[in-house]
XYZ file of C-alpha atoms in Angstrom:
493
model
C 34.639 -15.932 11.612
C 31.090 -15.192 12.797
C 29.133 -12.293 14.315
C 26.151 -12.601 16.669
C 23.317 -10.073 16.567
C 20.508 -9.722 19.111
C 17.334 -7.728 18.543
C 15.401 -6.909 21.717
C 11.923 -6.028 20.476
C 8.621 -5.532 22.234
C 7.064 -8.393 20.226
C 9.921 -10.892 20.308
C 13.619 -11.413 20.927
C 15.605 -12.380 17.826
C 19.114 -13.624 17.195
C 21.113 -14.026 13.984
C 24.526 -15.513 13.294
C 26.360 -13.946 10.352
C 29.364 -15.401 8.514
C 31.939 -12.677 7.887
C 33.563 -14.108 4.750
C 30.476 -14.068 2.518
C 27.769 -12.310 4.558
C 25.714 -15.514 4.757
C 23.109 -15.857 7.509
C 24.155 -19.107 9.181
C 21.308 -19.383 11.687
C 18.374 -17.397 13.050
C 16.058 -17.883 16.006
C 13.372 -15.956 17.860
C 11.098 -16.302 20.871
C 8.290 -16.255 21.749
C 6.571 -17.606 18.650
C 3.584 -15.383 19.447
C 3.941 -11.714 20.405
C 5.188 -10.946 23.915
C 2.625 -9.490 26.262
C 2.640 -5.772 26.953
C 1.290 -4.961 30.414
C -1.205 -2.096 30.490
C -2.334 -1.555 34.073
C -3.964 1.739 33.114
C -5.100 3.367 29.899
C -2.054 4.620 28.002
C 0.436 2.579 30.010
C 2.760 -0.054 28.515
C 5.328 -2.056 30.462
C 7.457 -5.181 30.105
C 9.696 -7.002 32.558
C 13.348 -6.675 31.451
C 14.143 -10.048 32.993
C 11.699 -11.593 30.513
C 13.813 -10.247 27.641
C 16.875 -11.806 29.235
C 15.078 -15.138 29.742
C 14.367 -15.278 26.014
C 17.993 -14.407 25.177
C 19.088 -17.329 27.367
C 16.580 -19.547 25.558
C 17.367 -18.668 21.938
C 21.147 -18.200 21.883
C 22.138 -21.760 22.952
C 19.679 -23.193 20.406
C 21.071 -20.854 17.737
C 24.648 -21.993 18.396
C 23.611 -25.652 18.497
C 21.680 -25.432 15.222
C 24.474 -23.547 13.465
C 26.945 -26.436 14.010
C 29.960 -24.162 13.841
C 33.187 -23.793 15.751
C 31.854 -21.371 18.372
C 35.379 -20.146 19.166
C 35.188 -18.277 15.854
C 32.384 -15.965 17.071
C 34.165 -12.610 17.156
C 31.649 -10.099 18.537
C 28.084 -9.446 19.710
C 25.847 -6.533 18.682
C 22.549 -5.471 20.214
C 19.563 -3.717 18.680
C 16.705 -2.766 20.974
C 13.277 -1.166 21.227
C 13.868 2.555 21.638
C 12.906 4.913 24.481
C 12.305 2.268 27.151
C 13.313 3.034 30.739
C 15.075 0.310 32.764
C 16.034 1.003 36.367
C 18.480 -1.024 38.459
C 19.821 -0.737 42.000
C 23.432 -1.020 43.177
C 23.201 -4.809 42.927
C 22.089 -4.428 39.302
C 18.648 -5.757 40.153
C 15.622 -4.424 38.274
C 13.559 -2.057 40.429
C 10.329 -1.999 38.415
C 8.997 -3.105 35.019
C 10.382 -1.177 32.067
C 8.202 1.719 30.885
C 8.477 0.994 27.158
C 8.305 3.045 23.982
C 4.514 3.102 23.491
C 3.704 4.106 27.081
C 1.988 7.508 27.156
C 1.981 8.381 30.856
C 4.740 11.007 30.626
C 3.260 12.981 27.737
C 2.023 15.843 29.910
C 5.358 16.024 31.710
C 7.093 16.429 28.351
C 4.642 19.091 27.203
C 5.226 21.077 30.393
C 8.995 20.890 29.885
C 8.658 21.972 26.252
C 6.618 25.019 27.302
C 8.860 25.989 30.217
C 12.238 25.320 28.610
C 11.012 26.948 25.405
C 10.657 25.626 21.894
C 13.891 27.335 20.786
C 15.973 25.517 23.388
C 14.285 22.155 22.879
C 14.268 22.132 19.085
C 17.672 23.744 18.558
C 19.594 22.112 21.408
C 17.846 18.817 22.188
C 16.466 18.607 18.603
C 13.150 17.405 20.066
C 10.462 18.212 22.538
C 11.120 16.183 25.719
C 7.744 14.644 24.893
C 7.112 11.110 26.029
C 10.745 10.072 25.867
C 12.956 8.374 28.447
C 13.871 11.506 30.413
C 10.192 12.354 30.882
C 9.453 8.769 31.953
C 12.192 9.022 34.567
C 10.651 12.268 35.828
C 7.316 10.408 36.120
C 8.986 7.768 38.309
C 10.549 10.488 40.471
C 7.179 12.168 40.978
C 4.995 9.086 41.378
C 7.312 6.410 42.784
C 9.833 8.358 44.890
C 10.815 5.284 46.875
C 11.843 3.592 43.618
C 13.669 6.686 42.368
C 15.781 6.908 45.528
C 16.994 3.336 45.029
C 18.116 3.843 41.414
C 21.802 3.219 40.754
C 21.694 3.586 36.974
C 19.091 4.099 34.285
C 19.311 2.194 31.029
C 17.685 1.644 27.689
C 16.631 -1.956 26.922
C 19.803 -2.739 24.954
C 21.983 -1.374 27.747
C 20.271 -3.805 30.120
C 20.958 -6.847 27.929
C 24.576 -5.722 27.487
C 24.829 -5.438 31.286
C 23.521 -8.987 31.714
C 26.142 -10.227 29.232
C 29.129 -8.234 30.500
C 28.247 -7.040 34.034
C 29.101 -3.507 32.823
C 26.697 -0.598 32.339
C 27.337 1.765 29.438
C 25.356 4.023 27.134
C 25.925 5.891 23.847
C 25.342 9.402 22.512
C 22.793 7.980 20.081
C 20.993 6.312 22.979
C 21.084 9.424 25.141
C 19.706 11.481 22.265
C 16.752 9.086 21.868
C 16.019 9.639 25.556
C 16.318 13.430 24.934
C 19.162 13.718 27.433
C 21.711 15.056 24.904
C 22.704 18.688 24.331
C 23.811 18.804 20.683
C 25.206 22.331 20.934
C 27.447 21.603 23.923
C 28.042 17.962 22.900
C 27.295 16.648 26.373
C 24.450 15.584 28.644
C 21.902 18.381 28.985
C 22.238 19.767 32.493
C 19.435 22.197 31.676
C 16.968 19.357 31.166
C 18.240 17.379 34.153
C 17.952 20.444 36.398
C 14.462 21.201 35.125
C 13.329 17.672 35.964
C 15.380 17.500 39.162
C 17.243 14.408 37.969
C 20.688 13.324 39.121
C 23.378 13.147 36.426
C 25.019 10.293 38.357
C 22.180 8.038 37.181
C 23.484 8.221 33.585
C 25.881 5.353 32.701
C 29.375 5.784 31.322
C 29.261 6.940 27.682
C 30.943 4.790 25.011
C 31.030 5.140 21.244
C 28.300 3.187 19.471
C 30.922 1.159 17.576
C 33.236 0.213 20.459
C 33.616 -2.277 23.276
C 30.828 -2.096 25.853
C 32.447 -4.873 27.858
C 33.241 -8.530 27.268
C 30.963 -11.441 28.027
C 31.575 -12.869 31.512
C 32.762 -16.451 31.938
C 29.607 -17.511 33.732
C 27.297 -16.110 31.055
C 29.479 -17.517 28.269
C 29.051 -20.983 29.779
C 25.276 -20.496 30.152
C 24.833 -19.409 26.539
C 27.295 -21.810 24.927
C 29.546 -18.968 23.770
C 33.322 -18.565 23.954
C 34.602 -16.477 26.832
C 35.727 -12.891 26.358
C 33.648 -11.937 23.286
C 33.133 -8.150 23.160
C 29.738 -6.515 22.974
C 30.908 -4.020 20.360
C 27.706 -2.357 19.148
C 24.447 -1.095 20.693
C 21.735 0.866 18.946
C 18.051 1.637 19.097
C 16.044 -0.385 16.611
C 15.429 2.377 14.077
C 19.021 3.641 13.725
C 20.074 -0.002 13.675
C 17.507 -0.832 10.998
C 18.946 1.996 8.904
C 22.418 0.544 9.453
C 21.176 -2.913 8.412
C 20.019 -1.357 5.109
C 23.304 0.537 4.620
C 21.516 3.840 5.196
C 24.357 5.945 6.571
C 24.654 8.985 4.301
C 22.556 12.148 3.957
C 19.606 11.603 1.630
C 19.277 7.873 2.317
C 15.965 6.626 3.764
C 14.983 3.419 5.582
C 11.555 2.157 6.578
C 10.148 -0.444 8.962
C 6.626 -1.638 9.541
C 6.629 -4.000 12.509
C 4.594 -3.383 15.652
C 5.200 0.289 14.966
C 6.079 1.870 11.623
C 8.924 4.248 10.894
C 10.323 6.348 8.088
C 13.939 7.156 8.962
C 16.029 9.520 6.840
C 19.657 10.590 7.335
C 20.552 14.291 7.069
C 23.576 16.392 7.961
C 21.642 19.591 8.682
C 18.437 20.126 10.637
C 15.371 22.241 9.931
C 13.219 21.556 13.001
C 9.498 20.961 12.779
C 8.083 23.657 15.057
C 5.368 21.296 16.324
C 7.976 18.576 17.020
C 5.872 15.948 15.265
C 8.997 14.326 13.853
C 11.949 13.280 15.971
C 15.656 13.856 15.391
C 18.347 11.712 16.999
C 22.065 11.116 16.632
C 22.514 8.416 14.002
C 24.854 5.501 14.710
C 27.712 7.203 12.829
C 27.122 10.717 14.206
C 30.078 12.734 15.422
C 30.760 16.425 15.958
C 33.041 16.806 12.948
C 30.694 14.949 10.606
C 27.141 15.176 11.946
C 24.665 12.497 10.925
C 21.147 12.962 12.212
C 18.356 10.428 11.927
C 15.041 12.162 11.174
C 12.306 9.813 12.299
C 8.572 9.796 11.719
C 6.957 7.102 13.838
C 3.475 5.584 13.726
C 2.884 3.439 16.805
C -0.134 1.624 15.393
C 1.227 -0.300 12.399
C 1.760 -4.068 12.515
C -0.030 -4.147 15.845
C -3.222 -3.134 13.997
C -2.755 -6.011 11.563
C -2.087 -8.375 14.476
C -5.204 -7.129 16.299
C -7.342 -7.755 13.196
C -5.898 -11.242 12.825
C -6.583 -12.064 16.462
C -10.046 -10.557 16.735
C -11.600 -10.481 13.256
C -10.085 -12.964 10.783
C -10.460 -16.063 12.964
C -6.946 -17.344 12.564
C -6.087 -16.543 8.955
C -2.347 -16.351 8.300
C -0.900 -12.984 7.322
C -0.370 -14.209 3.754
C -4.031 -15.286 3.605
C -5.056 -11.889 4.974
C -2.996 -10.149 2.282
C -4.554 -12.295 -0.441
C -8.067 -11.515 0.805
C -7.286 -7.774 0.918
C -6.218 -7.916 -2.738
C -9.771 -8.853 -3.760
C -10.863 -5.290 -2.905
C -10.215 -2.284 -5.125
C -8.050 0.713 -4.231
C -9.765 2.938 -1.666
C -11.560 0.076 0.125
C -14.919 1.330 -1.122
C -14.730 4.389 1.143
C -13.854 2.593 4.387
C -11.155 4.513 6.268
C -8.917 3.418 9.136
C -6.855 5.719 11.359
C -4.430 3.277 13.038
C -3.648 5.288 16.144
C -4.602 2.800 18.866
C -1.199 2.070 20.379
C -0.451 5.067 22.574
C 0.269 8.734 21.967
C 1.225 9.487 18.360
C 4.035 11.986 17.911
C 3.029 12.938 14.355
C -0.325 13.986 15.849
C 1.383 16.110 18.542
C 1.002 13.318 21.124
C -2.742 12.873 20.593
C -3.932 9.624 22.146
C -7.514 9.320 20.905
C -7.368 5.682 19.854
C -7.938 3.961 16.516
C -10.890 5.234 14.473
C -12.894 3.568 11.687
C -14.949 5.803 9.426
C -17.664 5.282 6.832
C -18.185 1.622 7.742
C -21.329 0.481 5.919
C -22.860 -2.826 7.017
C -24.423 -3.328 3.588
C -21.223 -2.760 1.606
C -18.143 -3.654 3.620
C -16.900 -7.088 4.596
C -13.785 -8.681 6.044
C -11.764 -8.045 2.879
C -12.574 -4.311 2.995
C -11.474 -4.196 6.626
C -8.140 -5.794 5.736
C -7.392 -3.513 2.776
C -8.563 -0.364 4.584
C -6.245 -1.183 7.495
C -3.209 -1.491 5.213
C -4.135 1.667 3.331
C -4.617 3.516 6.615
C -1.139 2.512 7.721
C 0.355 3.695 4.404
C -1.555 6.982 4.668
C -0.091 7.476 8.146
C 3.376 6.927 6.671
C 2.691 9.496 3.971
C 1.459 12.021 6.529
C 4.815 11.683 8.309
C 6.733 11.831 5.031
C 5.025 15.115 4.154
C 6.215 16.585 7.457
C 9.753 15.334 6.843
C 9.819 16.812 3.340
C 8.965 20.200 4.837
C 12.137 19.767 6.936
C 14.254 19.264 3.809
C 14.262 15.468 3.473
C 14.796 14.193 -0.068
C 12.910 11.022 -0.891
C 13.704 9.062 -4.042
C 14.318 5.566 -2.699
C 13.003 3.815 0.400
C 14.963 0.773 1.620
C 13.261 -1.877 3.743
C 13.810 -5.391 5.033
C 11.801 -8.326 3.690
C 9.616 -8.678 6.761
C 6.416 -7.618 8.513
C 4.160 -5.327 6.442
C 6.738 -5.187 3.651
C 5.788 -8.767 2.790
C 2.393 -7.474 1.638
C 2.165 -6.542 -2.049
C -0.675 -4.086 -1.322
C 1.343 -2.312 1.346
C 4.504 -1.993 -0.769
C 2.705 -0.924 -3.938
C 0.466 1.578 -2.152
C 3.420 3.195 -0.363
C 5.539 3.406 -3.514
C 2.669 4.796 -5.567
C 1.577 7.380 -3.011
C 5.072 8.572 -2.027
C 6.446 8.482 -5.568
C 9.537 6.695 -4.280
C 11.070 3.465 -5.515
C 11.086 0.813 -2.769
C 14.035 -1.590 -2.488
C 13.664 -4.768 -0.428
C 16.659 -6.479 1.184
C 17.103 -9.703 3.119
C 17.994 -8.151 6.429
C 16.520 -7.426 9.830
C 17.415 -5.915 13.187
C 19.437 -8.869 14.419
C 21.460 -8.958 11.184
C 22.064 -5.207 11.464
C 23.283 -5.672 15.034
C 25.650 -8.410 13.871
C 27.059 -6.133 11.144
C 27.402 -3.330 13.687
C 29.345 -5.610 16.018
C 31.763 -6.377 13.194
C 32.341 -2.670 12.617
C 32.746 -2.030 16.352
C 35.207 -4.888 16.829
C 37.270 -3.987 13.762
C 36.343 -7.174 11.915
C 35.209 -4.906 9.091
C 37.485 -1.986 8.282
C 34.685 0.115 6.777
C 30.977 0.109 6.022
C 31.846 -0.457 2.355
C 33.497 -3.734 3.315
C 30.648 -4.692 5.650
C 28.032 -4.272 2.909
C 30.095 -5.472 -0.054
C 27.921 -8.614 -0.375
C 24.609 -6.863 0.265
C 21.896 -8.236 -2.054
C 18.690 -6.549 -3.194
C 15.708 -8.909 -3.409
C 13.090 -6.751 -5.089
C 12.345 -3.297 -6.452
C 8.829 -1.840 -6.398
C 8.093 1.108 -8.656
C 5.100 3.468 -8.304
C 2.069 2.090 -10.156
C 0.865 4.901 -12.403
C -2.334 3.017 -13.255
C -3.673 3.402 -9.713
C -1.842 6.580 -8.684
C -4.791 8.963 -9.078
C -7.097 6.693 -7.040
C -4.516 6.267 -4.288
C -3.901 10.021 -4.065
C -7.624 10.756 -3.982
C -8.121 8.218 -1.183
C -5.227 9.791 0.741
C -6.629 13.321 0.349
C -9.985 12.154 1.704
C -8.248 10.344 4.566
C -6.184 13.433 5.440
C -9.305 15.612 5.551
C -10.981 13.206 7.972
C -7.776 12.988 10.017
C -7.765 16.734 10.622
C -11.424 16.633 11.676
C -10.898 13.735 14.085
C -7.487 14.380 15.644
């Protein structure tokens, strides 16, 4: 028996095929081979065409099935992970009305700030668990105010994963976890927040039917099954935003467990069962994939938009085509602290940990007589780690315990400098696993379809690849560099 996982990212679309009996990854595929374009028609905007995501799904899944050389009738379920906070709009014919306003788009920040002030911090932080900020509800309000002709044609709103599930099944559903990431969910009343909808003047009828995260969101249609080379009638039995799903992929489901990612954006994601809100709402709180009223599980999330995208920008514009492994090796020739060069990697939209500041990436203390390409590379990685630590410090003030950080063996976590610097600065042991978003979605589909009876069964063959301990020999230098970075941060942002 096999499980198919899809990961709908802003950089690429990935698919993984997982064998149930031993947890083996049978096949993986992704497209495009270079990062997908993000359309920025104005400063602070970021959009992608949802149909492009679907085109890549149609491209990679048939190749995945062909390469796997399996009996495709044994594929039991499909799970979907997706870039969080994106807004997809369709009409009654389920046709896309405009490009998706994706996660790193900043245009609705002021709308969210106005709602936070008018609804009150007590209501927002105690009931919604967040400021409305730049999340999906605020983006929808922006469409209503600025594109009223589009708003009037909306049949349903969706997150990116809901859209792909719709294309597979012809059904439109959502989840409590998804609604909470859009800041539509009233945690006290355990229902959609009518207070927020009324404040924004939004119609509740635009919200899709709510299903449990681990449940059937429809079965694949015959036509689509034939197009993709899949058996007919497979259920889509799991949908989750990428960060809750990443935590699931790392078996981070219980209070006190922490997951991290460092792709285009970077995230520290900890699970708690009780909330102490950050009064400045610099850290987000959502319903985790296994949240329910009787046993609450909240995902506390500190996000840095400018993470891997900074590394990709340097590769494209500065290193003249070096591979990432070559970049990492060059960075290792420079000592801790990058000889005073500092990078503040906030060039990918409004940063929540900076209270939605959108001042761009900043380089400080660059000296033309001292610094070279290697310093630039190390300073960038250190700046990303320092941003992580800044978020971790906020989360600790909210009661998060941090002893172990779990991460997949991908993106920035393939850099020795990055892993060692983060472990040393945070004081936490880092554990690396061979997993990713598509694998997590596949595991989730198995739980949703009842292929696995419990999470213990699903992760019974989970293997740790590496453990990174804090390096005491460089700890004082790392902490000094971070203190200097934090001082400059407060002056600049």
